[in-house]
CSV table of C-alpha atoms in Angstrom, one decimal:
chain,number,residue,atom,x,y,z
A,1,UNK,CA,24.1,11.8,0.6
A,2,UNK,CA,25.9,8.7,-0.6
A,3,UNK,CA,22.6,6.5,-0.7
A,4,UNK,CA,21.8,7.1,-4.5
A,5,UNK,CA,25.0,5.6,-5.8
A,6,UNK,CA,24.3,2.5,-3.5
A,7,UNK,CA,20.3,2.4,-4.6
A,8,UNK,CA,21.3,2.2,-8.4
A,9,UNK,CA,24.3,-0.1,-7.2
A,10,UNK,CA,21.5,-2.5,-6.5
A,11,UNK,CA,18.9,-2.0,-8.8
A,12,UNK,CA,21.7,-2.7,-11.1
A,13,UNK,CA,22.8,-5.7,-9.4
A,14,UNK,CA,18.9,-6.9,-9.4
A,15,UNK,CA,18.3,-6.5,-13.5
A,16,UNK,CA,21.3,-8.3,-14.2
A,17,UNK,CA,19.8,-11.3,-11.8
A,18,UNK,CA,16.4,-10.5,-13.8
A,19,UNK,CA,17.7,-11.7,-17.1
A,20,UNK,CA,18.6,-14.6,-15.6
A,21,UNK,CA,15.6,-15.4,-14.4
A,22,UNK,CA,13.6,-14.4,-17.7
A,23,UNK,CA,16.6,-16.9,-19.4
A,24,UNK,CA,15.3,-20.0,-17.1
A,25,UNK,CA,12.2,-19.6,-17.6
A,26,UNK,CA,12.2,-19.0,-21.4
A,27,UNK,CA,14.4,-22.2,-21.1
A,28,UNK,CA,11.6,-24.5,-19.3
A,29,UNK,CA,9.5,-22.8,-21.7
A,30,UNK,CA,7.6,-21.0,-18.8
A,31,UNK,CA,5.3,-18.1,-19.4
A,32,UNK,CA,5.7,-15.8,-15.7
A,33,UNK,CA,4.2,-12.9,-14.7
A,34,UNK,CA,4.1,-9.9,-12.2
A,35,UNK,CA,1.0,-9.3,-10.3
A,36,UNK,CA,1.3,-6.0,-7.9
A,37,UNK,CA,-1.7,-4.3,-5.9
A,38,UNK,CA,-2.0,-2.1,-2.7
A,39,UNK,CA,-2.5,-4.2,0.2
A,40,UNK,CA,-6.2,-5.8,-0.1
A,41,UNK,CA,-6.7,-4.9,-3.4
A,42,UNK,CA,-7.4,-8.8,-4.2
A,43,UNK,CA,-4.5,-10.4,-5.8
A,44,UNK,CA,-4.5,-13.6,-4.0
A,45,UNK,CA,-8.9,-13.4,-4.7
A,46,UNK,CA,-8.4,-13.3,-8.3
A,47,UNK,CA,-5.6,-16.0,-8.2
A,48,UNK,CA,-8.2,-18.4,-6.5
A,49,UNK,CA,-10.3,-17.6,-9.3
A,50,UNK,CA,-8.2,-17.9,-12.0
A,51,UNK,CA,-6.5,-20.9,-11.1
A,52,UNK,CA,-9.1,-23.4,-11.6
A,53,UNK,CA,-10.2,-22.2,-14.5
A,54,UNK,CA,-6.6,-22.5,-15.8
A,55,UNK,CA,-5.8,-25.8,-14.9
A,56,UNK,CA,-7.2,-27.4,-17.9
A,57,UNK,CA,-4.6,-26.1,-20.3
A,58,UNK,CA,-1.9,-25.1,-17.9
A,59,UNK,CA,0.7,-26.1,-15.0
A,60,UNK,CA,0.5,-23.2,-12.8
A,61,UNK,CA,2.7,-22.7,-9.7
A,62,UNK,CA,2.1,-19.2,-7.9
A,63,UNK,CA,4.8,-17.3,-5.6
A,64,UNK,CA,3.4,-16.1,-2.7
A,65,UNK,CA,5.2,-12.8,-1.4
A,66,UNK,CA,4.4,-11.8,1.9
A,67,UNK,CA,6.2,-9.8,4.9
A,68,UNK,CA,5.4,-12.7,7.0
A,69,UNK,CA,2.4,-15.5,7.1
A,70,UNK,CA,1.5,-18.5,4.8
A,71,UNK,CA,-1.9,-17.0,4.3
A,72,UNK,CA,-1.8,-16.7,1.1
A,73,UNK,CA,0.2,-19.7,-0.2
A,74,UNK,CA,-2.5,-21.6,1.9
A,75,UNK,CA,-5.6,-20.0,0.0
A,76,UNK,CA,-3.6,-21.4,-3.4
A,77,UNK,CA,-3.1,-24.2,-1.7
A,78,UNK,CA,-6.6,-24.5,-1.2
A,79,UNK,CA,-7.6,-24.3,-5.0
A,80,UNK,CA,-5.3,-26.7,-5.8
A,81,UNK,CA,-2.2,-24.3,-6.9
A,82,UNK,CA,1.0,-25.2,-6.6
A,83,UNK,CA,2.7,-22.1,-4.5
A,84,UNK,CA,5.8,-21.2,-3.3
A,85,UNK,CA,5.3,-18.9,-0.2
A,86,UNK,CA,8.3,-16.1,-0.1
A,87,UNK,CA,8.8,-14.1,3.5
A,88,UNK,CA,10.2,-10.8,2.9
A,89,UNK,CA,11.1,-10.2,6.5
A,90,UNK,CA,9.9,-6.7,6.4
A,91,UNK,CA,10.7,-6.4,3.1
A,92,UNK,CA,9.1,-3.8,1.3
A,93,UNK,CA,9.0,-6.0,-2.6
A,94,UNK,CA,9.9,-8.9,-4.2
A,95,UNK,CA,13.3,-8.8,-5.6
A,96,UNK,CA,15.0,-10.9,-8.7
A,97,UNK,CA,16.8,-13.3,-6.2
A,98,UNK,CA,14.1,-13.7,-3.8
A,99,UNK,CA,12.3,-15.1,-7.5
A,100,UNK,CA,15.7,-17.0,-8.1
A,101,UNK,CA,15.5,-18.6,-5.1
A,102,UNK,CA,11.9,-19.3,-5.7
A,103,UNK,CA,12.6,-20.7,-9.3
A,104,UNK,CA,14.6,-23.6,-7.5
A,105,UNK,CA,12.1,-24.1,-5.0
A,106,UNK,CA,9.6,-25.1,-8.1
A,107,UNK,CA,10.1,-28.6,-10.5
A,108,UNK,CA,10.0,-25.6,-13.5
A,109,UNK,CA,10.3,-29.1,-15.9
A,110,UNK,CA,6.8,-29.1,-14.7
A,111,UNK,CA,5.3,-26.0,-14.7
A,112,UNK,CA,3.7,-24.0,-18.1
A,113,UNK,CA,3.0,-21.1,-16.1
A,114,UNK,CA,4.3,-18.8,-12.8
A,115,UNK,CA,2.2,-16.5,-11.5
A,116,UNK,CA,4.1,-14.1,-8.7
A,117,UNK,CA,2.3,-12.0,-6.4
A,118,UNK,CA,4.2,-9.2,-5.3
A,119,UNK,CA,4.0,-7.6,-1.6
A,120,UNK,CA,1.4,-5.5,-1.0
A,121,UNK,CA,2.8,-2.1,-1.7
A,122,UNK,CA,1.7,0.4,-4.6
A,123,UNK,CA,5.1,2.1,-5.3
A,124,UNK,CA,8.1,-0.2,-4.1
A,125,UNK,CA,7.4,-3.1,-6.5
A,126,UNK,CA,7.5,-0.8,-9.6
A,127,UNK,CA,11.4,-0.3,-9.0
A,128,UNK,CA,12.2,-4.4,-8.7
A,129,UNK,CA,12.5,-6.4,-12.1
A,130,UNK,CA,12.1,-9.9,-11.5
A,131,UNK,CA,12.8,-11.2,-14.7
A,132,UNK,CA,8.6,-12.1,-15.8
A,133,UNK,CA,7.3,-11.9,-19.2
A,134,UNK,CA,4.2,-9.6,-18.2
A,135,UNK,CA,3.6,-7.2,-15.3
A,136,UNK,CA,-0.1,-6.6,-13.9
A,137,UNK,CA,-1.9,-4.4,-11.4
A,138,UNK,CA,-4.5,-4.8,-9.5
A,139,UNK,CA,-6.4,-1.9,-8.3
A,140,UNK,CA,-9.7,-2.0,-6.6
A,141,UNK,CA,-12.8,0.5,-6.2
A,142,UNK,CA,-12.6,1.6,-3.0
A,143,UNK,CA,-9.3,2.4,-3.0
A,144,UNK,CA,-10.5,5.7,-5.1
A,145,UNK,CA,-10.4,7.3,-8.3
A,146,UNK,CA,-7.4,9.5,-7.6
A,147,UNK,CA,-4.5,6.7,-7.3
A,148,UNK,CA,-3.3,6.9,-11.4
A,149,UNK,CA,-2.2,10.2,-10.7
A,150,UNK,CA,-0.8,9.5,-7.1
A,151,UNK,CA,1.1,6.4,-7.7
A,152,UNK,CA,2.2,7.0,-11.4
A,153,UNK,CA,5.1,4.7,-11.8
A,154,UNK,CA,3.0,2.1,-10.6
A,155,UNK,CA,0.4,2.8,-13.2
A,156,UNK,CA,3.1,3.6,-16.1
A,157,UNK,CA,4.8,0.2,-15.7
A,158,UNK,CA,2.4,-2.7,-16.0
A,159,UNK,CA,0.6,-4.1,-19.2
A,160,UNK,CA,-2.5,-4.9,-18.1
A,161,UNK,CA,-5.1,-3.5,-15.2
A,162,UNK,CA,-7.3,-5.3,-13.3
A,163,UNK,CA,-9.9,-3.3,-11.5
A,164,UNK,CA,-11.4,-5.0,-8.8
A,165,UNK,CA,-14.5,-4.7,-6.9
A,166,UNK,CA,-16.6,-3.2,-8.9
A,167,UNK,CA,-19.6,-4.2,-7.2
A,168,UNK,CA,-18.8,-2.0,-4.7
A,169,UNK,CA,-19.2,1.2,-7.0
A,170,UNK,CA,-23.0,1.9,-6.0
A,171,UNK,CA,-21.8,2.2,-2.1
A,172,UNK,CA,-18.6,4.4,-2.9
A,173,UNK,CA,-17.7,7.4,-4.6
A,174,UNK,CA,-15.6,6.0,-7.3
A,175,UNK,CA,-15.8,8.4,-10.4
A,176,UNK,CA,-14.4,6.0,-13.5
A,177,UNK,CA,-13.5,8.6,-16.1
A,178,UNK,CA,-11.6,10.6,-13.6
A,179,UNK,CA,-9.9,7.2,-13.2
A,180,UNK,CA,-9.5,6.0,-16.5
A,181,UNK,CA,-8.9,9.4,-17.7
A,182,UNK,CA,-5.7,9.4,-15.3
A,183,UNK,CA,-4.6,5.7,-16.1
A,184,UNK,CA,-4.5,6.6,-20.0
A,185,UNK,CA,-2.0,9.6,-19.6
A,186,UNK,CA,0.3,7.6,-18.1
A,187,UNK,CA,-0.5,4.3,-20.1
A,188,UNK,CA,-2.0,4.8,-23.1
A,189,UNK,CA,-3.9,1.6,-24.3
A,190,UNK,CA,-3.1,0.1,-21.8
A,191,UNK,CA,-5.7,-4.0,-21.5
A,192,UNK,CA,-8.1,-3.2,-18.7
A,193,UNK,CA,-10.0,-5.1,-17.0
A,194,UNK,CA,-12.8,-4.1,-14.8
A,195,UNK,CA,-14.2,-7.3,-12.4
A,196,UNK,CA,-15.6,-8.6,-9.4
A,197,UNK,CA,-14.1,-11.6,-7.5
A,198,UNK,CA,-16.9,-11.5,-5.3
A,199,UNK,CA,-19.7,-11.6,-8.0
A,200,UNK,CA,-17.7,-13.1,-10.5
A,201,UNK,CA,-18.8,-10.4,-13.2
A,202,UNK,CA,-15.6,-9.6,-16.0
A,203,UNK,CA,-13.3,-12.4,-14.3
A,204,UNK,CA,-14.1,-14.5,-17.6
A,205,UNK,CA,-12.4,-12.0,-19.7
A,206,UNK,CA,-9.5,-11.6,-17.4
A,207,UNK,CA,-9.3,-15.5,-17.7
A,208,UNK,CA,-9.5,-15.3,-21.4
A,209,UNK,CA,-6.6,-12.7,-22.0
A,210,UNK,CA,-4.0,-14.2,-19.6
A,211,UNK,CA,-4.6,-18.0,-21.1
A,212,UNK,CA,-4.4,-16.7,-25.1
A,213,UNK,CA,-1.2,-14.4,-23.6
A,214,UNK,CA,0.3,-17.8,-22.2
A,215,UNK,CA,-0.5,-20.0,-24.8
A,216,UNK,CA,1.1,-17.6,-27.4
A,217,UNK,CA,4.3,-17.5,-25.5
A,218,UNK,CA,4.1,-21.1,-24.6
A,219,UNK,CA,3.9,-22.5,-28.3
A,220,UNK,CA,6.5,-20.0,-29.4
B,1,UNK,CA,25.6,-7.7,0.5
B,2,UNK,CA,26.9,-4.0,1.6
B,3,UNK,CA,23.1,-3.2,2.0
B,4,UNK,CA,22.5,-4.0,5.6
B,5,UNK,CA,25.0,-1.3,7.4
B,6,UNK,CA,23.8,0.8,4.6
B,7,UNK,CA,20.2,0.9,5.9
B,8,UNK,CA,21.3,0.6,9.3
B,9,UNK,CA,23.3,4.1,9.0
B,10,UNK,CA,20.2,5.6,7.2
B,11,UNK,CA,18.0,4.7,10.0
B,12,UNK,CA,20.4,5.8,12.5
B,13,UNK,CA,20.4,9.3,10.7
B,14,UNK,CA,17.3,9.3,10.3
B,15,UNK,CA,16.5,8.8,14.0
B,16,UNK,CA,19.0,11.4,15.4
B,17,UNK,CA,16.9,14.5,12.8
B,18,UNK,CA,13.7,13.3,14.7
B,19,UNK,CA,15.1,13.6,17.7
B,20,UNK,CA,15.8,17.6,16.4
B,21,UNK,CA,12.4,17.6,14.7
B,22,UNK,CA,10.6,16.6,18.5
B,23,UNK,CA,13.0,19.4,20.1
B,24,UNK,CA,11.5,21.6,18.0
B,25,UNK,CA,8.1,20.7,17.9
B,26,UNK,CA,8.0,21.0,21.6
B,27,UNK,CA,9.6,24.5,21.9
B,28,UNK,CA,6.8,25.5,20.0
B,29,UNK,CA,4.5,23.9,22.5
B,30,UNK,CA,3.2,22.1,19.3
B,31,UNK,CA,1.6,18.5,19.1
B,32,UNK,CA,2.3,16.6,16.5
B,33,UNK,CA,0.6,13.2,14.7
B,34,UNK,CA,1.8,10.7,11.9
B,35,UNK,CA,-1.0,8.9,10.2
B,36,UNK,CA,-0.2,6.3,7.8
B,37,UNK,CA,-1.9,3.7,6.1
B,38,UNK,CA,-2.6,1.8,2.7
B,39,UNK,CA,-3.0,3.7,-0.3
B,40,UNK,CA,-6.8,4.7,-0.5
B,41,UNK,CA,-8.2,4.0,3.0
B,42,UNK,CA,-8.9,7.5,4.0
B,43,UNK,CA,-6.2,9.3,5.3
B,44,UNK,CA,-7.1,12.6,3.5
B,45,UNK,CA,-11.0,12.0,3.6
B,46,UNK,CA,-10.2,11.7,7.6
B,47,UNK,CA,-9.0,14.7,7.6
B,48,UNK,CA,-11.3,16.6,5.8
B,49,UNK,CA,-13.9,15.6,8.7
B,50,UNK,CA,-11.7,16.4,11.9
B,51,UNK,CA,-10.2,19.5,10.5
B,52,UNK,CA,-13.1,21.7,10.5
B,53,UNK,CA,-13.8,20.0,14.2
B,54,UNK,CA,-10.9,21.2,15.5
B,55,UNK,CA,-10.5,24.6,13.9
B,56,UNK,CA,-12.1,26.2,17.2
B,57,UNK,CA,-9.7,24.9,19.9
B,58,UNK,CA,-6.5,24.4,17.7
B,59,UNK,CA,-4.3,26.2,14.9
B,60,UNK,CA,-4.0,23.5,12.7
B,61,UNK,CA,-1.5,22.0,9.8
B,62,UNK,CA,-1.2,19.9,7.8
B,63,UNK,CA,1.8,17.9,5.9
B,64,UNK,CA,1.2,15.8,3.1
B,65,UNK,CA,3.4,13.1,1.8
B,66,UNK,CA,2.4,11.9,-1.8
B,67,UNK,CA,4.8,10.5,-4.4
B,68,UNK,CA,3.2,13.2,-6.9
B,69,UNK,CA,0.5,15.9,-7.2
B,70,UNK,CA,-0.8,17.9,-4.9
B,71,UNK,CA,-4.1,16.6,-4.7
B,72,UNK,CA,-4.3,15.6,-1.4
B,73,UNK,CA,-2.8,19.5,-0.2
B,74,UNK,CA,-5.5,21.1,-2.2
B,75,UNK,CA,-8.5,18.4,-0.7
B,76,UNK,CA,-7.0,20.4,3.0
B,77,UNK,CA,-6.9,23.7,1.9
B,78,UNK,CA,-10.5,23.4,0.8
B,79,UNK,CA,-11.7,22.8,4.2
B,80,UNK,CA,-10.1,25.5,5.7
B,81,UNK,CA,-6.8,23.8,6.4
B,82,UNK,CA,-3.2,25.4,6.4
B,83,UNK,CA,-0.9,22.5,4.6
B,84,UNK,CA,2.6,21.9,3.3
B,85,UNK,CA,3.0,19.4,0.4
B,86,UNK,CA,6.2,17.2,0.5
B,87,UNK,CA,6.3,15.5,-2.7
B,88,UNK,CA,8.6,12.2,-2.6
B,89,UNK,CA,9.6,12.0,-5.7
B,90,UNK,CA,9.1,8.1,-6.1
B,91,UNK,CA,10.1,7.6,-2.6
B,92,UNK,CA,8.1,5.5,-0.6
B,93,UNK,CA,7.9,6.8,2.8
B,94,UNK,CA,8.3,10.6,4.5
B,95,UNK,CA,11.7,10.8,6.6
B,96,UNK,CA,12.6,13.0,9.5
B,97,UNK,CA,14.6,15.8,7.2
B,98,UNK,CA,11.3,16.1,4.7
B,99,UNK,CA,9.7,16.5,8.1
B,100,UNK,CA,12.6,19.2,9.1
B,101,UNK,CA,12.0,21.0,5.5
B,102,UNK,CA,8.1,21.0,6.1
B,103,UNK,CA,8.4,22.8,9.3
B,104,UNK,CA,10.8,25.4,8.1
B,105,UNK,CA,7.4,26.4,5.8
B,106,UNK,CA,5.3,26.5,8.2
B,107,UNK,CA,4.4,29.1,10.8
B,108,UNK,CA,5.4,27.3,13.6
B,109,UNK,CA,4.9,30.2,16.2
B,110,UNK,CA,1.2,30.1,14.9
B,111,UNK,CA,0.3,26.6,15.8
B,112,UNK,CA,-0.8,23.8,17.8
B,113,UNK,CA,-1.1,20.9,16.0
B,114,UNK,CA,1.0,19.1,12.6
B,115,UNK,CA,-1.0,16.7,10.9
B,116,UNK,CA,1.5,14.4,9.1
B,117,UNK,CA,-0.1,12.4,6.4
B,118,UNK,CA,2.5,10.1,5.5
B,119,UNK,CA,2.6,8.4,1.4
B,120,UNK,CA,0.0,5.7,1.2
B,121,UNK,CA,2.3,2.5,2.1
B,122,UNK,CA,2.0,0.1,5.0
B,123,UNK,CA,5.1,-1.2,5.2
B,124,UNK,CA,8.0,1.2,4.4
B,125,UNK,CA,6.9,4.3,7.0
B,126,UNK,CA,6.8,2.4,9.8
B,127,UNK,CA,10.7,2.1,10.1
B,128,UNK,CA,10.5,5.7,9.7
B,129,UNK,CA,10.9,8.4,13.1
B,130,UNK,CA,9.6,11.3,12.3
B,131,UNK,CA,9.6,13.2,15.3
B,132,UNK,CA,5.9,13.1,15.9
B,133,UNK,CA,4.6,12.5,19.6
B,134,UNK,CA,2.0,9.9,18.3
B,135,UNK,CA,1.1,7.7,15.3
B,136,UNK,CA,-2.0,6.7,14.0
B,137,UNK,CA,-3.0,4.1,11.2
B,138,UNK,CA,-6.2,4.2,9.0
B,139,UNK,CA,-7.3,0.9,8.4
B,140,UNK,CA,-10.1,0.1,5.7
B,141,UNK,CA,-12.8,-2.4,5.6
B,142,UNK,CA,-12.5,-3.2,2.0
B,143,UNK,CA,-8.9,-4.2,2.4
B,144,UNK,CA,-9.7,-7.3,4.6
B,145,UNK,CA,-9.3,-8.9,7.8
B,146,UNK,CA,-6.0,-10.3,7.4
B,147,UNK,CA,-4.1,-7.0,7.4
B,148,UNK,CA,-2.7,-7.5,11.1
B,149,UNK,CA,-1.4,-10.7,10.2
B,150,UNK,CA,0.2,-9.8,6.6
B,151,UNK,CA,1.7,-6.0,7.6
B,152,UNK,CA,2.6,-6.3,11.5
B,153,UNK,CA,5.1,-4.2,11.8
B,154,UNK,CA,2.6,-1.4,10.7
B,155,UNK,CA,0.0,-2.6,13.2
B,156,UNK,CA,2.7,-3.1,15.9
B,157,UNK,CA,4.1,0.4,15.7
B,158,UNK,CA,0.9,2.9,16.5
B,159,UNK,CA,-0.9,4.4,19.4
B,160,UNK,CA,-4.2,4.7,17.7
B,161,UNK,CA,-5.8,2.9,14.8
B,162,UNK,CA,-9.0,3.9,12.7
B,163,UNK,CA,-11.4,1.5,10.8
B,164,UNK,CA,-12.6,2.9,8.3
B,165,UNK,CA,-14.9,2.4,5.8
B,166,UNK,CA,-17.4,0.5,8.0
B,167,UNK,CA,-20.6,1.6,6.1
B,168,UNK,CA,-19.2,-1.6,3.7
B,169,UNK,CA,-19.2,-3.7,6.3
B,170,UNK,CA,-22.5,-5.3,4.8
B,171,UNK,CA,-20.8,-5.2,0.9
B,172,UNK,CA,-17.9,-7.0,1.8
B,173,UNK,CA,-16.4,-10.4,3.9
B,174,UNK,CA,-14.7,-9.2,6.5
B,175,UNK,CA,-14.5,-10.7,9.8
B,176,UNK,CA,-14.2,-8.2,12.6
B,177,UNK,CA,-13.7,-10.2,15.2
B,178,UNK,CA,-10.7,-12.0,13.1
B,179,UNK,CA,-9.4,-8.5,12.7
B,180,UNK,CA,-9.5,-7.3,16.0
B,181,UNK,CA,-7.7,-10.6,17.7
B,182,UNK,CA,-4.9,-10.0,14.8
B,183,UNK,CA,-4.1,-6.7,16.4
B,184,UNK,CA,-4.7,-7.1,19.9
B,185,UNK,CA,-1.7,-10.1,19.5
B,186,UNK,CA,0.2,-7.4,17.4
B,187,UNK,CA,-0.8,-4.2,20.0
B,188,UNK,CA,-2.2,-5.1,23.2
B,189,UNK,CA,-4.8,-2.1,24.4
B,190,UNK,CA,-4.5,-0.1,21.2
B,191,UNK,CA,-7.4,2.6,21.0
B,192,UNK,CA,-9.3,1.9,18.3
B,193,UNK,CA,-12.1,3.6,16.5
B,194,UNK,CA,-14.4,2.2,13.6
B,195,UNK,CA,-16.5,4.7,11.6
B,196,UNK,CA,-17.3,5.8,8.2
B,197,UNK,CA,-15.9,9.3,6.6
B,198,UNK,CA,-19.0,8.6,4.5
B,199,UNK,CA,-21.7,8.3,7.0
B,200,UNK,CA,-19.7,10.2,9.3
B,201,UNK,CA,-20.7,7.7,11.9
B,202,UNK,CA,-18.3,7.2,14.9
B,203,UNK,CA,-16.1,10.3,13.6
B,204,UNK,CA,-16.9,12.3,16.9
B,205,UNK,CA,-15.3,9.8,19.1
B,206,UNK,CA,-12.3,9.9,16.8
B,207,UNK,CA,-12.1,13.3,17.4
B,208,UNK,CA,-12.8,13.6,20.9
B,209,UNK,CA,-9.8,11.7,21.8
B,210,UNK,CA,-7.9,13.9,19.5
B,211,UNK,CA,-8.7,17.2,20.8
B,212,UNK,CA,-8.1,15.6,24.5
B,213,UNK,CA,-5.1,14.1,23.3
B,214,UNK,CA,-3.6,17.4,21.9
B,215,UNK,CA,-5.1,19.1,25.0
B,216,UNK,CA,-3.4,17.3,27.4
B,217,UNK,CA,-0.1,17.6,25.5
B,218,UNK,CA,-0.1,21.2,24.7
B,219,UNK,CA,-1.3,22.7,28.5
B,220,UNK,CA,1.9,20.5,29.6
C-alpha cells in the first residue's frame, strides 16, 4: 500500500508548521494549550467554567474545533470568551494549519492565553501537533473505566487529565483504580484531576493548576 | 495538497473490497450489522444483552474493532459469543479488508449473523463501507443533546440508532426533544430505540427488531 509514506509525508509536513506556531506564540508571549476528549466528554463545560474564573489575570481566546456548527464558539461566547470557531468539514482533528490560520484570526498582541479544543475524537487528535505548550484530556465517568487501556496513545500523550463527571459515579459502574491503575502504566505521574462541571466539586483545583502553569510560562 | 485524490483512491478501494465483502456475506446467506458510536456509550455492553437473546434463533459473531487489547473480544466470549478481534493498530476506523481478514477466521458456513463493532469514533467510520447490510449507532445520554448537530455525518449515515444510557436521564441535562429534532433533520424516519443496558429497560424492543430484521434477510 502506498498510503504510509503519504501519512508520515504529512504528519511531517504538520510538525514543521507546529514549530511555527509554538514560535508565534512564544513571540506574543502566549501560553496555548491542547484540550482533547471523546465527543461529550465536556470540554467546552469546563471552558465555560474556567473562563471566568481566569479572566482576572488573563486574556483568553479559545479555538473552537468542530465538524460543523458554532455551538460551541457560541457557549464561549456566552461567558465572555473570546473564540475562534474552526470547521473541520468532516475532518477528523485539528491540524497545525487549521491553528495557523486560527492564530491570524486572533489580535495574539492581545491575548495571554489560547485555549484550543480539539474535535471530538479519542484517537485521531493524538497524531496532530499543533504547536501548544501543554496537551490535556478530558475523560468523563460514564464513558467507563476501560478507555486507558483502549485508547492508549491518547492517554500516553497529554500532561494533565481531567476526569469529568464524577457525580455521576453513584449511578454508573465506574471502577477508579482499574482506571487509574491503567492511566499510570501508560503515564506515570501524570496531574489528574477528578471534577464535576455540573456540581462544581474539583473544578477549583483544575483552575488553580492551569493559571500557576500560565503564569509561569507567561513571566518567563 | 496531494491529500485529496489520495483519500479519494482509498475510499474508492475501499468501496470496491465491500462490495466483495457483501458478495460473500450473502452467499453465506449471512446478515451482517456495523455498529459504531463514541468511545464508551455501550457498544460492547449492548451486546452483551442481545447476544444471549438471540443465541436460540441465530448462529452468532462477533467482530471487534479496538485500537488495542482485547477486552472487548473477551466481554463476548463470556456471554457465550463466538468473536474475532481486529486490533487497529492506532487506526481509527475498521475498513472493508480488516472486515475481509475477519471473515476468513470465522466459520462462515456456521452462521447467521456478523456483529461488527467498529473502534469507538464518531466521525472517521462513517466514511467507511464495510460490506454490512445495515448500520446502527449507539448513542449515550451522558454525551449530550447536541451530538446530531456537532457529528452529522455519523447520524446521517445509519438505519437504526440506540439511546442509551437513559437510566441518567434524571443525573444529567439533556434535552430529548432537542436531540430527537437534531436527527430527524439529519435522518428522517430513522428507527430509534432508548433504553438502558443497566436497567435493561427498552432492550427487548431493540432486539425484537433485530431478530425480525435478520429474519427477514436471511429466509430471502
Amino acid at each position: 500500500m502506498a498510503t504510509i509514506p503519504v501519512v508520515e509525508k504529512i504528519t511531517k509536513a504538520n510538525d514543521q508548521l507546529a514549530v511555527l506556531n509554538r514560535r508565534r506564540l512564544d513571540e506574543h508571549g502566549i501560553f496555548a494549550m491542547n484540550i482533547m476528549a471523546s465527543p461529550g466528554a465536556g470540554k467546552t463545560s469546563l471552558l465555560e467554567l474556567t473562563i471566568p474564573e481566569l479572566a482576572d489575570g488573563f486574556r483568553v481566546a479559545v479555538v473552537e474545533g468542530d465538524l460543523a456548527t458554532n455551538l460551541d464558539a457560541d457557549r464561549i461566547d456566552a461567558v465572555g470568551g473570546m473564540s475562534v470557531q474552526v470547521n473541520t468539514g468532516g475532518g477528523c482533528h485539528l491540524d497545525a494549519s487549521m491553528i495557523a490560520d486560527a492564530l491570524d484570526r486572533l489580535p495574539l498582541e492581545e491575548l495571554d492565553l489560547v485555549i484550543v479544543e480539539n474535535v471530538g475524537n479519542l484517537i485521531c487528535p493524538a497524531s496532530f501537533k499543533l504547536g501548544t505548550h501543554t496537551s490535556v484530556l478530558v475523560a468523563s465517568v460514564p464513558e467507563g473505566d476501560d478507555k486507558p487501556y483502549k485508547y492508549p496513545s491518547m492517554y500516553r500523550g497529554v500532561e494533565a487529565l481531567v476526569v469529568n463527571k464524577i457525580d455521576l459515579l453513584p449511578h454508573v459502574d465506574f471502577d477508579m483504580e482499574r482506571f487509574r491503575r491503567g492511566v499510570e502504566n501508560l503515564n506515570e505521574g501524570i496531574v489528574s484531576f477528578p471534577l464535576s462541571c455540573r456540581t462544581r466539586e474539583g473544578v477549583d483545583a483544575w483552575v488553580n493548576w492551569l493559571a500557576v502553569l500560565a503564569k509561569q510560562h507567561i513571566s518567563r
